[in-house]
Every structure is written in C-alpha cells, then in structure tokens.
Amino acid sequence: MQINNPIIELLKHKNYIIIDGALASELQRRGCDLNDSLWSAKVLIEQPELIKQVHYDYFKAGADCAITASYQATPRGFAQKGMDNTQSIALIKKSVELAQQAKQRYLAEIPQHKPLLIAGSVGPYGAYLANGSEYTGDYQLSESEFIDFHRIRMQALIEAEVDLLACETMPCFAEIKALSKLLQQFPHMTCWFSMTLKDAKHISDGTPLSIVVEYLNQVDQVIAIGVNCIALDKVTSALTTLQQLTAKPLIVYPNSGEQYDPSTKQWHHNPQHNCTFTNQIAIWTKLGAKLIGGCCQTTPSDIVEISHLLVNEK
C-alpha cells in the first residue's frame, strides 16, 4: 500500500520543516491557569479561541506545522472532570479544528506555495498521570491497556483529518511499541515518534535508543524519529546518536532549557544553561535534523528566530 508521506512532500518545497513552539506555556504566558490534571486540554473547554490564536501566531512566525492541543486530551482525563466519551471525542476533534481554522486564517492573509501541516498530538500515558512521568517512563501497562488508552484519541484525531500524528514526549519503549501496533489499525495514517531521554543513548525508561530506533525503522508509517522536551544543550549529543541509527528524517523540538518541577507544574530557570537556538541550529542541521521547533517555554519569537536561521542553512 502506498503511504502518504506529508513530511517528504513538504521537504520537496524546502530544506527544513519548522515545527511550532510551546502551546501550554504560551497559554500560561497569556493568562491561563494550567495547574490542572488536564493541563493545556483545560483550555479546549474554557478558552478555545485562545488556542486558535496561538496556532495562528506560530504560523505567522514561520511554522510549517502546528501540533494540536490534544497532548493531554484523553477520554480518561476528561472523565475525571465528569465528561462522557462523546464529549471527550468532540473536544479532541475541536483541537484539530482550531488548528485548521488558524491555518486557513493565515493562508487567507499570506497564501503559500508549500503545504502547511497539522500534526495530531498523542501524548504518553504519563501525561494523563500528570506527575511528570513523561520524563521518567515510571509507569507500566500491558500492551492491550496502552492500546485501549490511546485508541479513542487516535481515531478522533484521524477522523478530524490531521495530516499526521505526533506521538511525542514518549519515555517508555513498551508504550512506543503499543502505539506502533495501534497505528497499524489506521494504515493510511503516518506519524513521527519523538522521545524524552535519560541520556544521549537511552530513552527515559532506560531502553537504549538503538533498540527503540531499530524497532521504529521497521514501521513504514513512522516517517520521522527524534526527541522533544529535552533541554537545548542535550540535543546535539542526542542527534549524534540518532544520525547513526536511522535514515528517516530526524526531528528535534527541545524545551528552552529550564527545569520542570512536576509537583508545582512550573518551569524554573537553569543558571547552567547557555545554549540558544542561534548557537545550536547549524550544528543540528549538520547532524541531520530536518524538522526543528520548540517545546515547553519556547515562544513565537523563538520560531521567528529558527525560521530566520534555517533560511541560510543548506
């Protein structure tokens, strides 16, 4: 079966794909209180127009791809707030509609000769736990339990017509394998996998990157592999490992380098951090990064900076 590969199609138009920046921390910056188990998914209920505005601002900043506000949007999470499956599915689909509306608004103002993509965010089970375990992988479910947890959201995102899925901030190899098997139930859909790391050669649960990537290399529907929500200064060493393991396009969208406190759900300045997109982008592209953006605590101004830096990269 011929699989539609929107990443390869977009790379025919330009050398690099720019992913958007943080959604949740940008919503906080604009006044939202996200100290809640639903995190950014809370805003789907309370202020959906603000999510649409953030998506629009990222497209305007130069992003080629918006990631939907569905990272922590799961039926199980919404059920804790008294919502049934029908309401949950509607909210998950709304996350796609908001990104699509932002894209259409932007295209009406500035028509593009290249496609702009909507990636449906599939966050890990650890995001639902809301205890920071997406950075440790410290949870265990059976394969069927992982599949049952993710199926409804994945199907809703696909029915809402995302261009691809973003299986992101993944810390756990068992979950990655389960998601890959679930993806095969939707044979026309593609995705990227981006992991959190324990160190440059291991994902957060301790599984060697070499084992994870070897597995993902065999899944045709996985069209990019990389890392996200790791510190800026950890990306180069991760890419050095990844470029030796796969021929698939590499994706990186790190956080700003600040440190996360899961108990307060706040980010704190890291005084030892001195890396910036400005002094790192050229290194990352030389190491094979093809999709580059930002995660927690990054802003539209960071995407403007990335866009300007990548214009001159070959």
Short mmCIF file of C-alpha atoms in Angstrom, two decimals:
data_model
loop_
_atom_site.label_atom_id
_atom_site.label_comp_id
_atom_site.label_asym_id
_atom_site.label_seq_id
_atom_site.Cartn_x
_atom_site.Cartn_y
_atom_site.Cartn_z
CA MET A 1 0.00 0.00 0.00
CA GLN A 2 1.23 3.48 -0.88
CA ILE A 3 1.54 5.56 2.29
CA ASN A 4 1.07 9.30 2.01
CA ASN A 5 4.17 10.95 3.49
CA PRO A 6 3.45 14.64 4.17
CA ILE A 7 6.96 15.23 5.53
CA ILE A 8 8.66 14.11 2.33
CA GLU A 9 6.13 16.14 0.32
CA LEU A 10 6.93 19.29 2.30
CA LEU A 11 10.67 18.67 2.07
CA LYS A 12 10.31 18.87 -1.71
CA HIS A 13 9.49 22.56 -1.22
CA LYS A 14 12.16 23.49 1.34
CA ASN A 15 15.25 22.07 3.02
CA TYR A 16 13.84 22.05 6.55
CA ILE A 17 10.45 21.88 8.22
CA ILE A 18 9.76 24.29 11.08
CA ILE A 19 7.61 22.87 13.87
CA ASP A 20 5.72 25.29 16.10
CA GLY A 21 6.69 26.13 19.69
CA ALA A 22 5.15 25.54 23.10
CA LEU A 23 1.39 25.62 23.43
CA ALA A 24 0.78 25.16 27.17
CA SER A 25 3.43 27.56 28.45
CA GLU A 26 2.39 30.09 25.80
CA LEU A 27 -1.21 29.83 27.04
CA GLN A 28 0.08 30.40 30.56
CA ARG A 29 2.01 33.42 29.34
CA ARG A 30 -1.30 34.77 28.05
CA GLY A 31 -3.04 34.37 31.40
CA CYS A 32 -4.31 30.77 31.57
CA ASP A 33 -4.03 28.84 34.83
CA LEU A 34 -2.91 25.34 33.83
CA ASN A 35 -2.23 23.94 37.29
CA ASP A 36 -4.68 21.16 36.50
CA SER A 37 -4.54 17.48 35.52
CA LEU A 38 -5.83 18.39 32.03
CA TRP A 39 -3.04 20.96 31.51
CA SER A 40 -3.49 22.60 28.08
CA ALA A 41 -6.56 20.44 27.34
CA LYS A 42 -8.35 22.50 30.01
CA VAL A 43 -8.23 25.47 27.62
CA LEU A 44 -10.11 23.45 24.97
CA ILE A 45 -13.06 23.70 27.34
CA GLU A 46 -12.57 27.21 28.71
CA GLN A 47 -10.91 29.39 26.03
CA PRO A 48 -10.67 27.56 22.69
CA GLU A 49 -10.30 30.83 20.74
CA LEU A 50 -7.04 31.47 22.58
CA ILE A 51 -5.65 28.14 21.35
CA LYS A 52 -6.58 29.13 17.80
CA GLN A 53 -4.79 32.47 18.24
CA VAL A 54 -1.60 30.76 19.46
CA HIS A 55 -1.65 28.42 16.45
CA TYR A 56 -2.10 31.41 14.15
CA ASP A 57 0.77 33.27 15.82
CA TYR A 58 3.07 30.30 15.25
CA PHE A 59 2.13 30.07 11.57
CA LYS A 60 2.76 33.80 11.28
CA ALA A 61 6.15 33.30 12.99
CA GLY A 62 7.17 30.84 10.28
CA ALA A 63 5.96 27.43 11.44
CA ASP A 64 5.19 24.87 8.74
CA CYS A 65 3.49 22.50 11.17
CA ALA A 66 1.10 23.07 14.08
CA ILE A 67 0.75 20.46 16.82
CA THR A 68 -2.79 20.18 18.18
CA ALA A 69 -3.83 20.84 21.79
CA SER A 70 -4.55 17.14 22.36
CA TYR A 71 -1.38 16.15 24.21
CA GLN A 72 -3.26 15.69 27.48
CA ALA A 73 -6.74 15.38 25.95
CA THR A 74 -7.87 11.83 26.70
CA PRO A 75 -11.28 10.31 27.48
CA ARG A 76 -9.92 9.08 30.81
CA GLY A 77 -8.66 12.54 31.71
CA PHE A 78 -11.91 14.22 30.69
CA ALA A 79 -13.91 11.57 32.59
CA GLN A 80 -12.29 12.81 35.79
CA LYS A 81 -13.99 16.14 35.04
CA GLY A 82 -17.38 14.49 34.57
CA MET A 83 -17.41 14.22 30.77
CA ASP A 84 -18.52 11.19 28.77
CA ASN A 85 -16.86 9.68 25.70
CA THR A 86 -18.98 11.70 23.26
CA GLN A 87 -17.94 14.97 24.89
CA SER A 88 -14.30 13.86 25.04
CA ILE A 89 -14.21 12.94 21.36
CA ALA A 90 -15.77 16.29 20.45
CA LEU A 91 -13.06 18.14 22.39
CA ILE A 92 -10.27 16.10 20.80
CA LYS A 93 -11.71 16.87 17.36
CA LYS A 94 -12.02 20.53 18.36
CA SER A 95 -8.25 20.61 18.94
CA VAL A 96 -7.82 19.77 15.25
CA GLU A 97 -10.49 22.20 14.08
CA LEU A 98 -8.84 25.08 15.96
CA ALA A 99 -5.51 24.40 14.28
CA GLN A 100 -7.20 24.08 10.89
CA GLN A 101 -9.04 27.37 11.38
CA ALA A 102 -5.80 29.11 12.33
CA LYS A 103 -4.14 27.67 9.23
CA GLN A 104 -6.98 28.87 6.98
CA ARG A 105 -6.87 32.35 8.50
CA TYR A 106 -3.13 32.53 7.89
CA LEU A 107 -3.42 31.22 4.32
CA ALA A 108 -6.14 33.76 3.55
CA GLU A 109 -3.72 36.52 4.52
CA ILE A 110 -0.48 35.04 3.16
CA PRO A 111 -1.07 32.32 0.52
CA GLN A 112 1.63 29.64 0.47
CA HIS A 113 3.11 27.61 -2.36
CA LYS A 114 4.00 24.87 0.12
CA PRO A 115 1.68 22.81 2.30
CA LEU A 116 1.20 23.65 5.97
CA LEU A 117 0.69 20.64 8.21
CA ILE A 118 -1.46 19.83 11.23
CA ALA A 119 0.03 17.13 13.48
CA GLY A 120 -2.32 15.50 15.97
CA SER A 121 -0.61 15.33 19.34
CA VAL A 122 -0.63 11.93 21.03
CA GLY A 123 0.98 12.41 24.41
CA PRO A 124 2.10 9.47 26.57
CA TYR A 125 0.14 7.76 29.33
CA GLY A 126 2.45 9.61 31.72
CA ALA A 127 0.89 12.92 30.62
CA TYR A 128 -2.53 11.69 31.77
CA LEU A 129 -0.97 10.78 35.14
CA ALA A 130 0.11 14.46 35.43
CA ASN A 131 3.03 13.59 37.70
CA GLY A 132 5.98 14.28 35.42
CA SER A 133 6.41 10.62 34.44
CA GLU A 134 6.68 11.53 30.76
CA TYR A 135 10.25 12.43 31.77
CA THR A 136 10.93 9.16 33.62
CA GLY A 137 8.79 6.46 32.00
CA ASP A 138 7.98 5.30 35.52
CA TYR A 139 4.68 3.55 34.75
CA GLN A 140 3.67 0.14 33.47
CA LEU A 141 0.68 -1.11 31.50
CA SER A 142 0.17 -4.14 29.29
CA GLU A 143 0.24 -3.68 25.53
CA SER A 144 -3.55 -4.02 25.32
CA GLU A 145 -4.01 -1.48 28.12
CA PHE A 146 -1.82 1.05 26.32
CA ILE A 147 -3.76 0.46 23.10
CA ASP A 148 -7.11 0.84 24.84
CA PHE A 149 -5.93 4.09 26.44
CA HIS A 150 -4.77 5.65 23.16
CA ARG A 151 -7.28 4.26 20.62
CA ILE A 152 -10.19 6.69 21.02
CA ARG A 153 -7.99 9.79 20.86
CA MET A 154 -6.02 8.50 17.87
CA GLN A 155 -9.21 7.65 15.99
CA ALA A 156 -10.75 11.04 16.79
CA LEU A 157 -7.67 12.90 15.54
CA ILE A 158 -7.68 10.88 12.33
CA GLU A 159 -11.42 11.41 11.78
CA ALA A 160 -10.84 15.15 12.22
CA GLU A 161 -8.35 14.90 9.32
CA VAL A 162 -4.94 15.65 10.78
CA ASP A 163 -2.14 15.38 8.23
CA LEU A 164 -0.13 13.11 10.51
CA LEU A 165 0.17 12.15 14.17
CA ALA A 166 2.81 13.39 16.61
CA CYS A 167 3.49 10.60 19.10
CA GLU A 168 5.52 12.88 21.32
CA THR A 169 7.35 13.13 24.63
CA MET A 170 7.49 9.33 24.71
CA PRO A 171 9.54 7.93 27.62
CA CYS A 172 8.62 4.25 27.53
CA PHE A 173 9.53 1.58 24.96
CA ALA A 174 6.55 -0.65 25.80
CA GLU A 175 4.23 2.27 25.04
CA ILE A 176 6.06 3.10 21.81
CA LYS A 177 5.61 -0.49 20.61
CA ALA A 178 1.92 -0.48 21.58
CA LEU A 179 1.30 2.80 19.74
CA SER A 180 3.07 1.44 16.66
CA LYS A 181 0.74 -1.56 16.67
CA LEU A 182 -2.31 0.65 17.17
CA LEU A 183 -1.19 2.82 14.25
CA GLN A 184 -1.35 -0.21 12.00
CA GLN A 185 -5.13 -0.24 12.53
CA PHE A 186 -5.15 3.04 10.56
CA PRO A 187 -2.99 2.03 7.57
CA HIS A 188 -3.32 5.34 5.68
CA MET A 189 -2.07 7.42 8.63
CA THR A 190 1.56 8.31 9.32
CA CYS A 191 3.28 9.68 12.39
CA TRP A 192 6.50 10.81 13.95
CA PHE A 193 7.84 9.50 17.24
CA SER A 194 9.79 11.83 19.48
CA MET A 195 11.18 10.65 22.79
CA THR A 196 12.34 12.06 26.10
CA LEU A 197 15.77 10.91 27.19
CA LYS A 198 17.62 9.65 30.24
CA ASP A 199 20.88 10.45 28.42
CA ALA A 200 22.16 10.69 24.85
CA LYS A 201 21.89 6.92 24.28
CA HIS A 202 18.81 5.93 26.31
CA ILE A 203 15.19 6.99 26.42
CA SER A 204 13.77 7.92 29.81
CA ASP A 205 12.86 4.39 30.90
CA GLY A 206 16.46 3.28 30.26
CA THR A 207 15.89 1.47 26.96
CA PRO A 208 18.81 2.07 24.56
CA LEU A 209 17.93 4.41 21.70
CA SER A 210 19.50 1.86 19.36
CA ILE A 211 16.80 -0.69 20.28
CA VAL A 212 13.95 1.84 20.04
CA VAL A 213 15.05 3.21 16.68
CA GLU A 214 15.76 -0.25 15.26
CA TYR A 215 12.14 -1.12 16.07
CA LEU A 216 10.72 2.11 14.58
CA ASN A 217 12.84 1.73 11.44
CA GLN A 218 10.72 -1.32 10.59
CA VAL A 219 7.42 0.60 10.77
CA ASP A 220 6.72 2.23 7.40
CA GLN A 221 4.06 4.50 8.89
CA VAL A 222 6.68 6.14 11.13
CA ILE A 223 8.06 8.87 8.90
CA ALA A 224 10.33 10.80 11.29
CA ILE A 225 12.12 9.99 14.54
CA GLY A 226 13.65 12.24 17.16
CA VAL A 227 13.44 13.94 20.54
CA ASN A 228 11.36 16.63 22.17
CA CYS A 229 11.07 18.38 25.51
CA ILE A 230 14.69 17.73 26.36
CA ALA A 231 16.97 20.65 27.21
CA LEU A 232 18.51 22.62 24.35
CA ASP A 233 22.00 21.63 25.46
CA LYS A 234 21.16 17.90 25.23
CA VAL A 235 20.05 17.93 21.59
CA THR A 236 23.48 17.74 19.91
CA SER A 237 24.52 14.59 21.75
CA ALA A 238 21.12 13.00 21.03
CA LEU A 239 21.38 13.78 17.31
CA THR A 240 24.92 12.40 17.25
CA THR A 241 23.44 9.09 18.40
CA LEU A 242 20.31 9.21 16.24
CA GLN A 243 22.00 10.01 12.93
CA GLN A 244 23.88 6.71 13.16
CA LEU A 245 20.69 4.71 13.74
CA THR A 246 18.19 5.75 11.08
CA ALA A 247 17.78 7.10 7.56
CA LYS A 248 14.37 8.59 8.45
CA PRO A 249 14.20 12.38 8.83
CA LEU A 250 15.26 13.50 12.31
CA ILE A 251 13.02 15.78 14.37
CA VAL A 252 14.05 17.91 17.35
CA TYR A 253 11.95 20.34 19.33
CA PRO A 254 13.58 20.94 22.70
CA ASN A 255 12.33 22.97 25.61
CA SER A 256 14.03 26.24 26.46
CA GLY A 257 16.49 24.61 28.86
CA GLU A 258 14.56 25.42 32.01
CA GLN A 259 13.92 22.72 34.62
CA TYR A 260 10.44 21.29 35.27
CA ASP A 261 9.04 20.73 38.76
CA PRO A 262 6.19 18.18 38.46
CA SER A 263 4.88 18.93 41.94
CA THR A 264 4.18 22.59 41.14
CA LYS A 265 3.88 22.09 37.36
CA GLN A 266 6.21 25.05 36.93
CA TRP A 267 9.41 25.63 34.96
CA HIS A 268 12.42 27.23 36.65
CA HIS A 269 15.46 28.98 35.24
CA ASN A 270 18.56 26.81 34.88
CA PRO A 271 21.62 29.01 35.55
CA GLN A 272 23.95 26.46 33.91
CA HIS A 273 22.11 26.64 30.63
CA ASN A 274 23.89 28.68 27.94
CA CYS A 275 22.71 27.11 24.67
CA THR A 276 20.44 29.02 22.32
CA PHE A 277 18.81 28.23 19.01
CA THR A 278 21.19 30.77 17.49
CA ASN A 279 24.32 28.90 18.53
CA GLN A 280 22.91 25.39 18.01
CA ILE A 281 20.83 25.27 14.81
CA ALA A 282 23.79 24.97 12.41
CA ILE A 283 25.17 22.09 14.48
CA TRP A 284 21.83 20.29 14.47
CA THR A 285 21.35 20.57 10.73
CA LYS A 286 24.85 19.21 10.13
CA LEU A 287 23.86 16.23 12.29
CA GLY A 288 20.83 15.56 10.11
CA ALA A 289 17.94 17.39 11.79
CA LYS A 290 15.25 18.08 9.18
CA LEU A 291 12.31 19.09 11.40
CA ILE A 292 13.10 21.69 14.07
CA GLY A 293 10.89 23.56 16.51
CA GLY A 294 10.41 24.27 20.20
CA CYS A 295 8.70 22.65 23.17
CA CYS A 296 7.93 23.94 26.69
CA GLN A 297 8.73 27.59 27.41
CA THR A 298 9.51 28.43 23.78
CA THR A 299 7.51 31.21 22.13
CA PRO A 300 6.57 32.57 18.69
CA SER A 301 9.69 34.73 18.83
CA ASP A 302 11.79 31.54 19.06
CA ILE A 303 10.07 30.23 15.94
CA VAL A 304 10.84 33.51 14.16
CA GLU A 305 14.48 33.03 15.16
CA ILE A 306 14.53 29.40 13.96
CA SER A 307 12.91 30.41 10.69
CA HIS A 308 15.49 33.11 10.04
CA LEU A 309 18.37 30.80 10.93
CA LEU A 310 17.17 28.00 8.66
CA VAL A 311 16.76 30.27 5.64
CA ASN A 312 20.53 30.31 5.30
CA GLU A 313 21.10 26.60 6.00
CA LYS A 314 21.57 24.22 3.10
#
